[in-house]
Amino acid sequence: MSQHLLLLLVILAISPIPGDSQDSALSPTPEEPEDLDCGRPEPSARIVGGSDAQPGSWPWQVSLQQSGGHICGGSLVAPSWVLSAAHCFVKNGTLEPATEWSVLLGVRSQDGLLDGAHVRAVAAILVPDNYSSVELGADLALLRLASPAQLGPAVRPVCLPRASHRFAHGAACWATGWGDIQEAEHLPLPWVLQEVELRLLGEDACQCLYSRPGPFNLTFQLLPGMLCAGYPGGRRDTCQGDSGGPLVCEEGGRWFQAGITSFGFGCGRRNRPGVFTAVAPYEAWIREQVIGSEPGPAFPTQSWEPQSGPWEPRDENCTIALPECGKAPRPETWPWEAQVMVPGSRPCHGALVSESWVLAPASCFLDPINSDGPPRDRDNWRVLLPSRPRAELVARLVLHENASWDDASDLALLQLRAPVNLSTAPRPVCLPHPEHYFLPRSRCRLALWGRGEPAPGPNSRLEAELLSGWWCHCLYGRQGASVPPPGDAPHALCPAYQEEEEAGRCWNYSHRSLLCQEEGTWFLAGISDLSSGCLRPRVFHPLQTHGPWISHVTGGAYLEDQLNWDWGPEGEETETRTCPPHTEHGACGLRPEPAVMGVLWPWLAEVHVAGDRVCTGILVAPGWVLAATHCVLRPGSTTVPYVEVYLGRAGDSPLPQGHQVSRLVISIRLPRHLGLRPRLALLELSSRVEPSPSALPICLHPGGIPVGASCWVLGWKDPRDRVPVAAAVSILMPRLCHCLYQGILPPGTLCVLYSEGQEDRCEVTSAPPLLCLTKRRSWVLTGMALPGSRELFAAIGPEEAWISQTVGEAHFLPPSGYPHWPPEGSDLCPPDMASAPGSPQAAVFLLLLTPLMQG
Ligand code: ARG
């Protein structure tokens, strides 16, 4: 309110100024009379990183509106002409009708019309014939007003440069507009016109910046007729809604329009200056359009000689800006680590995100009793930053609006009373833009966050490695959910890290932040929200969705572009994929991909029996491994052996992406079968094994033969080095199996046929399992080898009831597939089956020739 009054007074106080200038260098050229004065605002007198413009300082700035709303900027170049950008008016290749547009002149803030402000209808919109899209240039338009603008203190034309005009590289020019003040953040009420000082960048300097991959790995080729302005370091720029507006440079007391806001990559990003349509090259086109209109735009001659001077330095060197955030001066230094000391509670760990803002969990400051607001004694709060002699005082606390009910938004920003100098020790951490994609296998650290306690041991910032998005999303996401592709914000981030091995030991309070490194720069990638118990499960809330909120509150946090775009040769991560079925106990049978080094079989366990032999085991639930009874318990032996289970091993070494885990077996359970010796044994582990890429339960096949699945026998070739190998097999139809073995097989036996050359890939004394990959990409356990046989397996399905009763969390998939069991009697078998010579293949071949097969 008071601001408007002031504005009005300022404008009313303005008196008309003399029309001509004292400066002879600026007078119109003799051969071309100029009757229009241009480029002179009243002597009294965003854009990203800009500030409010003073009333009357940019009297040529206009707002181009459609249905009463601001769409683009423009500049008054003559009483009846406005210059703007073509892309404001061309939608899907067609020019929008002039009647839809109106031009608002003489306004500073858009919420009220002030003295001298007026509106004009548009009579015609003219766009160069060769305009097609912004990146291809010629992004300019001329609008002919239905009636001339009323020139006055608040409405004056800008000067246009001649084709020969050279603007000095490095010149400080100004861009103005009512566009967004950050990416995806509109200019707030009362929409005061923003101005920002931008430096003209030489063509080479700009091309050099745009030749380096930026957001989305994009590079860009500048074209003639384009001009760049801004800073290698970014932070000051035009943005959405500024298009069509002017970039003006002052020369000898007049303002010339050097450029028209055209486009950019994001707004204010590092090494991505704004791209403008250069006006000078379009002198001829502009003159042509305005022919016969009096007075037309003014093209004053340049006041100094373009042949000499600083404006065209030849080899302009290329100044690339490096990230200002996330740099540790030495390894193992964390210059953004902040501790907020609130009297009466434990220090709260957060991170410095700009000169004056610290990000920390809101839960540190939310008073559970007085939930209406944070504690009032903020004067007594202190923030400790690395290498600062004294603690900082806190000026303000801004809680995230969802902080109290959404764990992923448990965030607060604290403003320091005095900003710190970033050139030295405290440095902010980088924050990811919403589209940031942290590559699988990124090197990360888990740092203290909130009221966490240091981890036991020498390294309180646990080393971690990011797991594939598919694996993480499907482990914690819903079945059938589609995995967010790179460029879409992920729902979860999963780091793999060495778990605290000492049984039962874990930190009593495990809030952690996830810091990930790209090209030596650290990003705050996520936060965990575990309020009790061990640091499990391994899921973090991505921070990238909060980037806009943090920029909005701080106005200057360091959101940094992705620095590593190496998606690997197959680009496998870029495919859209959906999650395989989950059971009621969550995800099972997910094999981490891509398996870079070695093959990962996260459910494959080594079962070491009393130190003398090793059997194959399969993790079926966090605390249970299934194995073949004959391998674990020696026939005739009555004592329960000492058994240890290892997961996450590939032979003698731990898996590259995972971590080795070992557990003692505290009990061995067998099903009760009358007569028959039980074939499957369940081993109960001393403690649970939490999901990780190297230890994840498999799904269990409920019965029948999985249809459309591909199956393998998984074992090892050499019982000494135990490097996992998989041999491809087909499971035979029950009748085939029955006939092949002349009906001597006990019920619940599966027979397999090895693919060519795969027979002797695995040795059999360790009792390898039979696994299938279903069409929906879950791995299911279908059987365990029978003693001494390569081809016969005890089916899992018939033991479903026993397994489910013993192991509450066993992952049985819903029934599907072919019924297992052969028909009663064997009279359907071909007569010579038993005497079939040679291999089972030969027998099967024989069988296939008989006309008895039915569908
Ligand atoms: N194309 C935008 C508009 O229509 C202007 C974007 C300018 N962006 C930049 N980063 N300089 O308003």
mmCIF file with all atom_site columns, C-alpha atoms in Angstrom, residues 205-213 218-222 228 263-265 271-275:
data_model
loop_
_atom_site.group_PDB
_atom_site.id
_atom_site.type_symbol
_atom_site.label_atom_id
_atom_site.label_alt_id
_atom_site.label_comp_id
_atom_site.label_asym_id
_atom_site.label_entity_id
_atom_site.label_seq_id
_atom_site.pdbx_PDB_ins_code
_atom_site.Cartn_x
_atom_site.Cartn_y
_atom_site.Cartn_z
_atom_site.occupancy
_atom_site.B_iso_or_equiv
_atom_site.pdbx_formal_charge
_atom_site.auth_seq_id
_atom_site.auth_comp_id
_atom_site.auth_asym_id
_atom_site.auth_atom_id
_atom_site.pdbx_PDB_model_num
ATOM 1  C CA . ALA A 1 205 ? 33.442 -17.458 -24.584 1.00 0.00 ? 205 ALA A CA 1
ATOM 2  C CA . CYS A 1 206 ? 29.777 -18.359 -24.722 1.00 0.00 ? 206 CYS A CA 1
ATOM 3  C CA . GLN A 1 207 ? 30.229 -21.192 -27.191 1.00 0.00 ? 207 GLN A CA 1
ATOM 4  C CA . CYS A 1 208 ? 32.955 -22.561 -25.007 1.00 0.00 ? 208 CYS A CA 1
ATOM 5  C CA . LEU A 1 209 ? 30.587 -22.699 -22.047 1.00 0.00 ? 209 LEU A CA 1
ATOM 6  C CA . TYR A 1 210 ? 27.796 -24.286 -24.079 1.00 0.00 ? 210 TYR A CA 1
ATOM 7  C CA . SER A 1 211 ? 30.161 -26.866 -25.569 1.00 0.00 ? 211 SER A CA 1
ATOM 8  C CA . ARG A 1 212 ? 30.536 -28.452 -22.171 1.00 0.00 ? 212 ARG A CA 1
ATOM 9  C CA . PRO A 1 213 ? 27.747 -30.855 -21.266 1.00 0.00 ? 213 PRO A CA 1
ATOM 10 C CA . LEU A 1 218 ? 23.168 -31.123 -23.396 1.00 0.00 ? 218 LEU A CA 1
ATOM 11 C CA . THR A 1 219 ? 25.537 -29.016 -25.394 1.00 0.00 ? 219 THR A CA 1
ATOM 12 C CA . PHE A 1 220 ? 24.457 -26.269 -27.708 1.00 0.00 ? 220 PHE A CA 1
ATOM 13 C CA . GLN A 1 221 ? 25.710 -24.663 -30.891 1.00 0.00 ? 221 GLN A CA 1
ATOM 14 C CA . LEU A 1 222 ? 25.244 -20.904 -30.934 1.00 0.00 ? 222 LEU A CA 1
ATOM 15 C CA . CYS A 1 228 ? 24.882 -14.387 -24.656 1.00 0.00 ? 228 CYS A CA 1
ATOM 16 C CA . PHE A 1 263 ? 16.005 -18.788 -24.093 1.00 0.00 ? 263 PHE A CA 1
ATOM 17 C CA . GLY A 1 264 ? 18.366 -20.547 -21.720 1.00 0.00 ? 264 GLY A CA 1
ATOM 18 C CA . PHE A 1 265 ? 18.947 -23.899 -20.046 1.00 0.00 ? 265 PHE A CA 1
ATOM 19 C CA . ASN A 1 271 ? 28.076 -22.205 -17.344 1.00 0.00 ? 271 ASN A CA 1
ATOM 20 C CA . ARG A 1 272 ? 24.640 -21.648 -18.904 1.00 0.00 ? 272 ARG A CA 1
ATOM 21 C CA . PRO A 1 273 ? 24.254 -17.914 -19.590 1.00 0.00 ? 273 PRO A CA 1
ATOM 22 C CA . GLY A 1 274 ? 21.032 -16.597 -21.084 1.00 0.00 ? 274 GLY A CA 1
ATOM 23 C CA . VAL A 1 275 ? 20.753 -16.557 -24.863 1.00 0.00 ? 275 VAL A CA 1
#
